[in-house]
Short mmCIF file of C-alpha atoms in Angstrom, two decimals:
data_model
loop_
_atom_site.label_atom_id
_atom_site.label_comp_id
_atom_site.label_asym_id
_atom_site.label_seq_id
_atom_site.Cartn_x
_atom_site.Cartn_y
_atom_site.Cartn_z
CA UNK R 15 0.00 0.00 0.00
CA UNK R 16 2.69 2.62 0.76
CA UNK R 17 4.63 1.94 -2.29
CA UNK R 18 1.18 2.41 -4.21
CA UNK R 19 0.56 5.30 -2.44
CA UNK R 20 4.08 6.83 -3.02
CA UNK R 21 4.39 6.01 -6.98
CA UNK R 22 0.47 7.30 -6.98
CA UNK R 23 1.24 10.23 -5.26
CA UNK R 24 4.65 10.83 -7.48
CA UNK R 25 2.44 10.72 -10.26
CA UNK R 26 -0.18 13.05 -9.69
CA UNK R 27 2.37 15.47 -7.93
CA UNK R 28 4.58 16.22 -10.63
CA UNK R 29 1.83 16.53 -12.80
CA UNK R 30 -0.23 19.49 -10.49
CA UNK R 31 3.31 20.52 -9.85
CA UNK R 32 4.21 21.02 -13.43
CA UNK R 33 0.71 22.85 -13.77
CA UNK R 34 1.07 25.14 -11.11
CA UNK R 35 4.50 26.23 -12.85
CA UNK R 36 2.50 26.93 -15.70
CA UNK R 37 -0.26 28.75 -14.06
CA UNK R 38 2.63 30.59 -12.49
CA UNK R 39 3.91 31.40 -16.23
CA UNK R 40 0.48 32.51 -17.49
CA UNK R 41 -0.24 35.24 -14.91
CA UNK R 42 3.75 36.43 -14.91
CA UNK R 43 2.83 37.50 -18.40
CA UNK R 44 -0.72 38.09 -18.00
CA UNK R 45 0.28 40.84 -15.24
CA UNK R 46 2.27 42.58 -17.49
CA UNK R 47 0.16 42.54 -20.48
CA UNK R 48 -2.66 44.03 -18.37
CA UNK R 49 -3.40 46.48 -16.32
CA UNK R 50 -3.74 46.40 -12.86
CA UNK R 51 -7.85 46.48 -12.95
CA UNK R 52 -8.34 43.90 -15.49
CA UNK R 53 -5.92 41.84 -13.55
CA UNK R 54 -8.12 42.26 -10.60
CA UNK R 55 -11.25 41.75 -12.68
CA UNK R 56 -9.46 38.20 -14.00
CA UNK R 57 -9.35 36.93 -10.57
CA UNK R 58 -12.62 37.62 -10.13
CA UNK R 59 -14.09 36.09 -12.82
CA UNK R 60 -11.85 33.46 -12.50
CA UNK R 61 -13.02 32.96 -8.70
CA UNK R 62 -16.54 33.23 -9.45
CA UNK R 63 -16.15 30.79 -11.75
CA UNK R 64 -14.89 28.38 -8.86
CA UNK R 65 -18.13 29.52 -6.37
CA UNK R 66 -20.62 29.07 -9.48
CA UNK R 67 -18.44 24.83 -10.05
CA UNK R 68 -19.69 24.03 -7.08
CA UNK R 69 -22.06 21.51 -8.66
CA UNK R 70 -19.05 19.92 -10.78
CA UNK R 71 -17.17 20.14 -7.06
CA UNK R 72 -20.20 17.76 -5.21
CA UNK R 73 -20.71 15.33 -8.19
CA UNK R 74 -16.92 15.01 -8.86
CA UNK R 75 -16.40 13.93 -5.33
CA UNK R 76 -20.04 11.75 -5.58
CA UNK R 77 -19.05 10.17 -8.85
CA UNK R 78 -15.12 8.93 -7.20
CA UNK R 79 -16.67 7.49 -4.93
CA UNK R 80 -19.14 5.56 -6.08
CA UNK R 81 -16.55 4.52 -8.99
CA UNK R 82 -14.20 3.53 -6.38
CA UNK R 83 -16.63 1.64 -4.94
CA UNK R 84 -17.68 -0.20 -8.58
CA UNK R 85 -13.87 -1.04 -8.95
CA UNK R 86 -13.01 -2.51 -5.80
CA UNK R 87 -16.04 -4.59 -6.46
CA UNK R 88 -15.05 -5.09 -9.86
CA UNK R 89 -18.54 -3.66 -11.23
CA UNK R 90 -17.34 -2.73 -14.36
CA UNK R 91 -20.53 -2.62 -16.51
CA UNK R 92 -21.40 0.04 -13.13
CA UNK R 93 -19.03 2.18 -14.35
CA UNK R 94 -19.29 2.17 -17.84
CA UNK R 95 -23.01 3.54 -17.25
CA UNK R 96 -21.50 5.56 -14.72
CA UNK R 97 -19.01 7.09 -16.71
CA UNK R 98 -21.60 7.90 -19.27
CA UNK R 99 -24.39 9.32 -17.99
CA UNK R 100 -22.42 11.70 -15.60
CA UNK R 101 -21.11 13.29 -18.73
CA UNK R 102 -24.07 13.88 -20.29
CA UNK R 103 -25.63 15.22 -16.98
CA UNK R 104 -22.58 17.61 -16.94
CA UNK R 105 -23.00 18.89 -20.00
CA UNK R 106 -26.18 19.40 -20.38
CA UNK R 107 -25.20 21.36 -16.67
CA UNK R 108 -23.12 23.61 -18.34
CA UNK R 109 -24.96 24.53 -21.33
CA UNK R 110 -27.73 25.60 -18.52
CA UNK R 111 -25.27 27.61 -16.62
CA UNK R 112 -23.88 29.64 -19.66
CA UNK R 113 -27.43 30.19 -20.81
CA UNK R 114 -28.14 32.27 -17.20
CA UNK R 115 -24.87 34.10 -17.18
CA UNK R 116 -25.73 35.15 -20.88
CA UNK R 117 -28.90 36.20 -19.26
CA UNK R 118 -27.28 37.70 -16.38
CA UNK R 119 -24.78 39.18 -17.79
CA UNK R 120 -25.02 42.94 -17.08
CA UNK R 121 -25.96 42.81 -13.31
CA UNK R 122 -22.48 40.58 -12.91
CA UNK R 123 -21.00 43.09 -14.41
CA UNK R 124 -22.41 45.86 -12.46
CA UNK R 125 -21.29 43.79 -9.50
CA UNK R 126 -17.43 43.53 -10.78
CA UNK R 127 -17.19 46.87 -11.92
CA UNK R 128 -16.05 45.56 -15.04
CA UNK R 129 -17.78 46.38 -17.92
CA UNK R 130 -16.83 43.63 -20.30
CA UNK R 131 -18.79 41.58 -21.57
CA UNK R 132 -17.50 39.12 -23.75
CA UNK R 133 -14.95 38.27 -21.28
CA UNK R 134 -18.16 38.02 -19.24
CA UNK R 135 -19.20 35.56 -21.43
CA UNK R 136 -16.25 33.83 -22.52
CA UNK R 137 -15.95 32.91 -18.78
CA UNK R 138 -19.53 31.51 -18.99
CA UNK R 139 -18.05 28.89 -21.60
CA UNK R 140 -15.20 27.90 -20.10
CA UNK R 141 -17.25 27.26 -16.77
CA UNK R 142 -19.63 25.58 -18.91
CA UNK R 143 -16.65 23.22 -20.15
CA UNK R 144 -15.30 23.16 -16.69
CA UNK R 145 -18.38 21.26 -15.24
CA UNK R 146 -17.52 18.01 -17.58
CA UNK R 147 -13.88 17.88 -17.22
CA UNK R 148 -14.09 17.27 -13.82
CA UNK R 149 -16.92 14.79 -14.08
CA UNK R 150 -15.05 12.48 -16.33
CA UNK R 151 -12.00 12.76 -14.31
CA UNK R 152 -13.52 11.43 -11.38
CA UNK R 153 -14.47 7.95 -12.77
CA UNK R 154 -10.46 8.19 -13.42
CA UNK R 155 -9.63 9.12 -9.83
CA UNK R 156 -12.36 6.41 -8.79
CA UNK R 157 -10.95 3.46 -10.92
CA UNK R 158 -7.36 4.69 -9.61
CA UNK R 159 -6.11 5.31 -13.19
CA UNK R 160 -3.81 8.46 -12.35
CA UNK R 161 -1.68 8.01 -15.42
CA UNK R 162 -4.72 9.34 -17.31
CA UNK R 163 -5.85 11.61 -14.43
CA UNK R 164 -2.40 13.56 -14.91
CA UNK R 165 -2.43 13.28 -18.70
CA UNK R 166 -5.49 15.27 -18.39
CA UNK R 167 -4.62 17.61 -15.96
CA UNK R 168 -1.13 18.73 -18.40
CA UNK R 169 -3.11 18.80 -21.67
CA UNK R 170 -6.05 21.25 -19.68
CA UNK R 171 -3.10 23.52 -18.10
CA UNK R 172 -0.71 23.70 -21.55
CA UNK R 173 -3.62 24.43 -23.74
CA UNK R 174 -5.04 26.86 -20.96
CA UNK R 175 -1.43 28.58 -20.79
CA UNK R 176 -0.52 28.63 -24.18
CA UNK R 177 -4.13 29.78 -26.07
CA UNK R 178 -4.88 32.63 -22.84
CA UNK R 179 -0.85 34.09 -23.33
CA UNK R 180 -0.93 34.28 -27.57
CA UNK R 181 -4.95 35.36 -27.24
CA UNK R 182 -4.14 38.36 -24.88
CA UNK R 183 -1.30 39.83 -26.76
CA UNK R 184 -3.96 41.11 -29.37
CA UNK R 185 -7.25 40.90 -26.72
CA UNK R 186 -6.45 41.88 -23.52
CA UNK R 187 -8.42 40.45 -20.69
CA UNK R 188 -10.85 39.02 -22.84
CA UNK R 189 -8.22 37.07 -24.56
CA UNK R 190 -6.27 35.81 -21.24
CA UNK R 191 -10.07 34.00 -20.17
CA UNK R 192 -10.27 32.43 -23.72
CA UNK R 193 -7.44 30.46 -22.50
CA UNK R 194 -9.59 28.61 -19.91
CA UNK R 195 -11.97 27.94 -22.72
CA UNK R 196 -9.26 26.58 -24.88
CA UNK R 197 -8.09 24.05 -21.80
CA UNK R 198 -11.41 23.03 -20.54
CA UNK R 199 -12.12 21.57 -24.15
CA UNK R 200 -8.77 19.68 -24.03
CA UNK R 201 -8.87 18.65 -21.06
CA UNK R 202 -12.65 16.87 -22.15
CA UNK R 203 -10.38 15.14 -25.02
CA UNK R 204 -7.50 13.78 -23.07
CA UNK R 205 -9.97 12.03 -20.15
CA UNK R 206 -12.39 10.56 -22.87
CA UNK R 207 -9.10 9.30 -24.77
CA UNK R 208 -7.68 7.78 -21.13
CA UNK R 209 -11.23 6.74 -19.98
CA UNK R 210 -11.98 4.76 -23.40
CA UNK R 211 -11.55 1.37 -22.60
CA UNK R 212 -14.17 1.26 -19.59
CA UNK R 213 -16.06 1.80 -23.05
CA UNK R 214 -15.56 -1.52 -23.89
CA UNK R 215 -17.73 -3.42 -21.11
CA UNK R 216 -21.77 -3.81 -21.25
CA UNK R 217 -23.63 -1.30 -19.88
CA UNK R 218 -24.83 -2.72 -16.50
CA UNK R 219 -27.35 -0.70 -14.61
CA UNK R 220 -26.94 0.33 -11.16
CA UNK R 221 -29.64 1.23 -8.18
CA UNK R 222 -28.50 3.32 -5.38
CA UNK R 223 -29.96 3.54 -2.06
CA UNK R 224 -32.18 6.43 -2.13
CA UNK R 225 -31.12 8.02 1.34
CA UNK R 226 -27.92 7.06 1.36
CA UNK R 227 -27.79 9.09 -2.12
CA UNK R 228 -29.24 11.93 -0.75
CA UNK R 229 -27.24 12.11 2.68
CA UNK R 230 -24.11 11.96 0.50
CA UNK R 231 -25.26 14.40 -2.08
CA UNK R 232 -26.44 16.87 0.81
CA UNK R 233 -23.41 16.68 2.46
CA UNK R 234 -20.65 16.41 0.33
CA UNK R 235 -22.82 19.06 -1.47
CA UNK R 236 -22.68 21.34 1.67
CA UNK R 237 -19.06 20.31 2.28
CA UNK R 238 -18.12 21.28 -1.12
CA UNK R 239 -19.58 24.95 -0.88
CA UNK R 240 -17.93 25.48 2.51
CA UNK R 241 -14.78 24.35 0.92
CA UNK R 242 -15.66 26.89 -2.32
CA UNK R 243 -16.24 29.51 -0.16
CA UNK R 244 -13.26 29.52 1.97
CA UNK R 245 -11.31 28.90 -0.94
CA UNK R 246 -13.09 32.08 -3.19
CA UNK R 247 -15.65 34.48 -1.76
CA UNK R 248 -13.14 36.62 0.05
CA UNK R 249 -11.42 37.43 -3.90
CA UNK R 250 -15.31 38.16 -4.71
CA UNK R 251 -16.15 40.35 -1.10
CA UNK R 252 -12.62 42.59 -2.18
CA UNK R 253 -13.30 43.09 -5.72
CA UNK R 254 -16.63 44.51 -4.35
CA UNK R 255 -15.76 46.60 -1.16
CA UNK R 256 -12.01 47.84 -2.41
CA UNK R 257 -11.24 50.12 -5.10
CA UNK R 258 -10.12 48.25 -8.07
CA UNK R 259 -6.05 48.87 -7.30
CA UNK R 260 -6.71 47.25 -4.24
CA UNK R 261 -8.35 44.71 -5.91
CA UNK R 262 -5.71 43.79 -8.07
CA UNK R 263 -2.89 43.51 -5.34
CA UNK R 264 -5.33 41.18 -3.34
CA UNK R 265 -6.08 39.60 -6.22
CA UNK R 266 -1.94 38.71 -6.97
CA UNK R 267 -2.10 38.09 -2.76
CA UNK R 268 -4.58 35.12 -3.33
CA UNK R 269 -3.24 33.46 -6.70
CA UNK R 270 0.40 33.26 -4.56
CA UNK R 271 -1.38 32.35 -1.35
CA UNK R 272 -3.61 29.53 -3.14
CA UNK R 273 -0.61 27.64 -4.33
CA UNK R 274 -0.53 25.96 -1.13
CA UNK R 275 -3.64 24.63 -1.26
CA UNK R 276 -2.88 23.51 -5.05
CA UNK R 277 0.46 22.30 -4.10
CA UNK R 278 -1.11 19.73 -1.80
CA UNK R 279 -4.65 19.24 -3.79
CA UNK R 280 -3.25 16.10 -5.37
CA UNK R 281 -3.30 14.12 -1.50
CA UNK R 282 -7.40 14.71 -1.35
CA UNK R 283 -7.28 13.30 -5.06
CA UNK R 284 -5.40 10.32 -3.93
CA UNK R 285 -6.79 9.56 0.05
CA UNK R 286 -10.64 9.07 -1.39
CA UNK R 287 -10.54 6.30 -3.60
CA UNK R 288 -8.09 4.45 -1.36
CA UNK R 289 -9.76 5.30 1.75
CA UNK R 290 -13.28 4.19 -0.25
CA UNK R 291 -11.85 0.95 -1.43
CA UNK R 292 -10.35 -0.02 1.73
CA UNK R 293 -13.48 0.19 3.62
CA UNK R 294 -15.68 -1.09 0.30
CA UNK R 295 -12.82 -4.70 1.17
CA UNK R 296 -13.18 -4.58 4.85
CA UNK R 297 -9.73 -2.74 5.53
CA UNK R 298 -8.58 -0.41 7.65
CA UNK R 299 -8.37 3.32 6.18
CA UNK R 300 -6.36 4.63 8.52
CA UNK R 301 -2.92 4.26 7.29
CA UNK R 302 -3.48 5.72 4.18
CA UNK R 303 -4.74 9.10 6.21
CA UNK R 304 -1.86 9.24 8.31
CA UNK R 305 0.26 9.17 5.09
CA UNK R 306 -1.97 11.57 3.12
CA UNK R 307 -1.83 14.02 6.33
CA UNK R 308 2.19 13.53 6.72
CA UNK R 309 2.45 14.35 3.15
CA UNK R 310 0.36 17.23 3.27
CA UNK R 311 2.20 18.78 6.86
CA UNK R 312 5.54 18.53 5.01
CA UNK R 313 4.63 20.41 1.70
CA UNK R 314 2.80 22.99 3.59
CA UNK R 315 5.47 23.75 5.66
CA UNK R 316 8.26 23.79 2.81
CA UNK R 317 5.65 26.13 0.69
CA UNK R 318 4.64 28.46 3.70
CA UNK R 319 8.92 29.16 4.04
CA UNK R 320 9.29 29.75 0.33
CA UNK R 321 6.75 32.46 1.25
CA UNK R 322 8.23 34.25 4.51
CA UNK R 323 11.53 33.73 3.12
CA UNK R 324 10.94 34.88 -0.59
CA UNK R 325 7.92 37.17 -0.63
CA UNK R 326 10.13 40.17 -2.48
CA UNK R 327 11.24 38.10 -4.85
CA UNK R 328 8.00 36.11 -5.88
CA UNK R 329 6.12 39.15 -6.05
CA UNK R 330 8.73 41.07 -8.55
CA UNK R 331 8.97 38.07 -10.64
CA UNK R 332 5.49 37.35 -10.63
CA UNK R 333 3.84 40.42 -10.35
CA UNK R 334 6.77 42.80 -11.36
CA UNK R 335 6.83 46.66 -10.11
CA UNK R 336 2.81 47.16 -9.87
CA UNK R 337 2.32 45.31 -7.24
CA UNK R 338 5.21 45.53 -4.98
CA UNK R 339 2.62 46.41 -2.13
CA UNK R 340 1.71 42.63 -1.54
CA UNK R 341 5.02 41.28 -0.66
CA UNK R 342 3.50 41.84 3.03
CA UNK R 343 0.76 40.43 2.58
CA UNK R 344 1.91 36.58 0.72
CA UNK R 345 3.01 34.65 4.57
CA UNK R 346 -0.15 35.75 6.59
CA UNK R 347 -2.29 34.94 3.72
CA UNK R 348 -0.46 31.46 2.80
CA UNK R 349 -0.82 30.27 6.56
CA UNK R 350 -4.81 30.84 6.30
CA UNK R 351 -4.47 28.36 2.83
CA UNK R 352 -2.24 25.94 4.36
CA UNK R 353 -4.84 25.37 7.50
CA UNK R 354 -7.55 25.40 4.29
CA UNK R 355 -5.56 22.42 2.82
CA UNK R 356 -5.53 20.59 6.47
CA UNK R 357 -9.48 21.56 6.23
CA UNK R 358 -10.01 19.51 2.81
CA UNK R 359 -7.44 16.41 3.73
CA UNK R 360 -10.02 15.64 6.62
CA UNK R 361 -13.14 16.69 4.53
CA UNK R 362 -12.50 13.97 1.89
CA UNK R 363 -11.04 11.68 5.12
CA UNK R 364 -14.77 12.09 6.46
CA UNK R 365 -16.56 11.94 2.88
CA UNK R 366 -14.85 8.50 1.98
CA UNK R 367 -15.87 6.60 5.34
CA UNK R 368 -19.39 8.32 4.71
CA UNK R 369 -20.07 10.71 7.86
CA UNK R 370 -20.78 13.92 7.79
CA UNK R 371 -21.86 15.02 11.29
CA UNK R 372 -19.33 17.71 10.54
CA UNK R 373 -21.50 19.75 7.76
CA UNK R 374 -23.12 22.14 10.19
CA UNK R 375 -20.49 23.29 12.18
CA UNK R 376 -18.05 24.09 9.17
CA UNK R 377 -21.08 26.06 8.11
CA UNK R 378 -21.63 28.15 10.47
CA UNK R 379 -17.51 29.13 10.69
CA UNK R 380 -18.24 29.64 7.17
CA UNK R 381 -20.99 32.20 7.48
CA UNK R 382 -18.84 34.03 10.28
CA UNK R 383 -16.09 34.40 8.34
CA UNK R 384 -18.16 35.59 5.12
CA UNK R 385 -19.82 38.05 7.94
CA UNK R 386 -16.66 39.42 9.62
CA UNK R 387 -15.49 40.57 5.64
CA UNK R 388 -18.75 42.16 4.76
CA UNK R 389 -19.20 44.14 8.07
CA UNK R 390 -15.36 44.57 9.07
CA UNK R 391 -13.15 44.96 5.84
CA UNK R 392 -11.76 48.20 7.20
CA UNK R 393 -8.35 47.05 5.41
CA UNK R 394 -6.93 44.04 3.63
CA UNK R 395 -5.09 43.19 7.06
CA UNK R 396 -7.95 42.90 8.65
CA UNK R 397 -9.53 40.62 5.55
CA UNK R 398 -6.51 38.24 5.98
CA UNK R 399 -6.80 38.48 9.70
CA UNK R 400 -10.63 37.33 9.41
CA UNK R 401 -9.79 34.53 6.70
CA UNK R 402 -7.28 33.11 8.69
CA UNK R 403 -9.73 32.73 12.31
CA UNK R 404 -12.32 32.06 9.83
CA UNK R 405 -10.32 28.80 8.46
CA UNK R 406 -8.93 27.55 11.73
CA UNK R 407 -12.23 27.66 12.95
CA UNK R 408 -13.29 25.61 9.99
CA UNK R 409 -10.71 23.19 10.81
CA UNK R 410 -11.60 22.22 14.10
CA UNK R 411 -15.22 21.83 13.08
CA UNK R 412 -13.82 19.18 11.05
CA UNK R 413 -11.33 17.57 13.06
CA UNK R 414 -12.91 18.43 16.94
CA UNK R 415 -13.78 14.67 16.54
CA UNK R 416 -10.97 12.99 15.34
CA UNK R 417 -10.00 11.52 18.28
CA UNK R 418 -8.78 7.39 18.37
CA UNK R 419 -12.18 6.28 19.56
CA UNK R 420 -13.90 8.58 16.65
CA UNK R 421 -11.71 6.77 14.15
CA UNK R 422 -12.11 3.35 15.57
CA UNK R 423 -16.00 3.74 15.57
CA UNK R 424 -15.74 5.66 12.61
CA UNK R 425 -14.75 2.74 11.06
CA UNK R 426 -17.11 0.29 12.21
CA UNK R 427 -19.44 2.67 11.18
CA UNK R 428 -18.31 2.73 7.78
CA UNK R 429 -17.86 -0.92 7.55
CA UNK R 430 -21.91 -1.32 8.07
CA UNK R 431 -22.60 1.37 5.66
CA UNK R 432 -20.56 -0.49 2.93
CA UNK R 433 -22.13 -4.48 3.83
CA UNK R 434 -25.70 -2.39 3.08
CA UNK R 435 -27.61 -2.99 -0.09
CA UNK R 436 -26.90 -0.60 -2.65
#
């Protein structure tokens, strides 16, 4: 298992790795092709885009691990029908979700201050394309085929990279979010080509439980939002209470600051399908969460020196001149999305053994953290100071439980869930 684990992990590291370096490419340029507004209004968009996934966010999660489930079992006409009718329910998603931005379009923009709108719409494509990508990556993650997971991942960020850096050379803005159109499109290619042969087993239908459906979908669907929010709405709260120079600089602040939670996204992607399958078998999960939360300590910590260490120097080469005012900002910010990336390690922990009794409390730290930035955003230090209480309190409504006798009953818990009918 740990050799499985480590190879897995390898795998899906150097490939988020190798995207992050390009993400870090494509807004160096971007942020000096730009101005500091529009760079501000890209992070916006680009984190609205993230609140309005949320659906993709619940089913992705639903979908591994059911599919996890399927191939422990060794269902595999289960996740052939799987495989296909998520897709089409994603896509048919998305084409619903561009059709009310398209609708919406000019009180968003009111809202941004950005009076755009075929960025504004652009956007609404390359969410649309977003909700399918991660749809059929999560049979991938499910079946544990993270060659193809990462293949996907590369072609998505290159094309994403590449397309948004030529396009806003001549376009601007508008051109740097056709990029994410461009990737979300091949990023739908490379997982159909590396999910094809589940194509070649008989469609076998599958009957879930009813409430155990629902309880999942309610609260990995309330879990996901949470995690959205934490992750997002604060970009979204600045852009709207902070004049748009402001903006920008927090906007630069979160992109650097999010890289910890990106850098250590890949050990969630990993710990649910193992942590599924070993309980779908009769095994203990626990090792693999103590080496999915030693793996995650260790990169946080190496990421969050980078950032006390190196601030001056990531924010001139990233940012350049502009925004030399957030080189204070970059350490307090990254701690408050290094205890986020703690936060999501024990969400999916909890998702895979199928208990959520920790849904309510993370929402209400949620809502007082979305609360203390609309009614105290005096300053952006006192934003970061209420992200950061606002995440550790979301972490120990996750994890106030996760003592040895949780875990141990956790488990037997778990085990009865999985010897129920499906």
């Amino acid at each position: 298992m740990r050799g499985e684990f480590v190879r897995h992990g390898l795998l899906i590291f150097g490939s988020t790795t190798f995207v992050n370096l390009l993400n870090a490419v494509f807004y160096f340029v971007i942020a000096r092709r730009i101005s500091v507004s529009d760079y501000g209004a890209l992070t916006a968009l680009t984190a609205g885009m993230v609140v309005i996934s949320l659906p993709a966010v619940i089913a992705a999660l639903v979908i591994a691990r059911y599919a996890a489930e399927f191939h422990a079992l060794e269902e595999y006409g289960k996740l052939r029908s799987l495989l296909e009718q998520t897709s089409v329910a994603a896509f048919g998603l998305g084409v619903v979700i561009f059709l009310l931005v398209w609708m919406l379009h000019v009180p968003i923009e009111s809202f941004l201050r950005f009076n755009n709108t075929p960025c504004v719409l652009i956007a609404a494509c390359a969410l649309g394309l977003g909700l399918v990508t991660p749809a059929l990556r999560a049979v991938l993650q499910g079946v544990q085929e993270f060659r193809g997971f990462a293949i996907s991942i590369i072609c998505e960020g290159a094309a994403k990279v590449g397309g948004g850096v030529l396009l806003a050379q001549h376009f601007g803005v508008t051109g740097a979010m056709s990029g994410f159109a461009i990737g979300g499109l091949i990023g739908i290619g490379a997982a159909l080509v590396s999910a094809n042969p589940l194509f070649g087993y008989g469609r076998s239908a599958f009957h879930l439980d009813p409430r155990r459906l629902a309880q999942t979908m309610a609260g990995v669907g309330l879990s996901g939002l949470c995690l959205t929010a934490l992750l997002s709405v604060d970009v979204l709260l600045v852009k709207h209470y902070f004049e748009p120079r402001q903006a920008g600089i927090y906007g630069l602040v979160s992109q650097i600051g999010k890289v910890l939670v990106f850098v250590a996204a890949f050990i969630p992607t990993l710990l649910l399908p193992k942590a599924t399958a070993a309980v779908a078998t009769g095994k203990s999960p626990r090792a693999v969460l103590f080496q999915a939360a030693a793996a995650s300590l260790s990169l946080t910590v190496v990421a969050l020196c980078m950032l006390f260490f190196f601030s001056r120097f990531i924010v001139q080469f990233i940012g350049g001149p502009n925004f030399a005012r957030a080189a204070p900002y970059f350490f307090p910010y990254g701690v408050a999305m290094a205890v986020l990336a703690g936060t999501q390690l024990a969400v999916t922990y909890k998702i895979a053994l199928h208990r959520f009794h920790f849904v309510f409390p993370l929402v209400a730290a949620v809502i007082l953290e979305v609360a203390g930035i609309v009614f105290m955003h005096e300053t952006l230090w006192r934003v970061i100071a209420i992200v950061i209480l606002g995440n550790v309190a979301s972490f120990l409504a996750v994890t106030v439980r996760f003592s040895p006798r949780e875990l141990r009953a956790e488990f037997v818990r778990s085990q009865e869930v999985a010897a129920s009918p499906r």
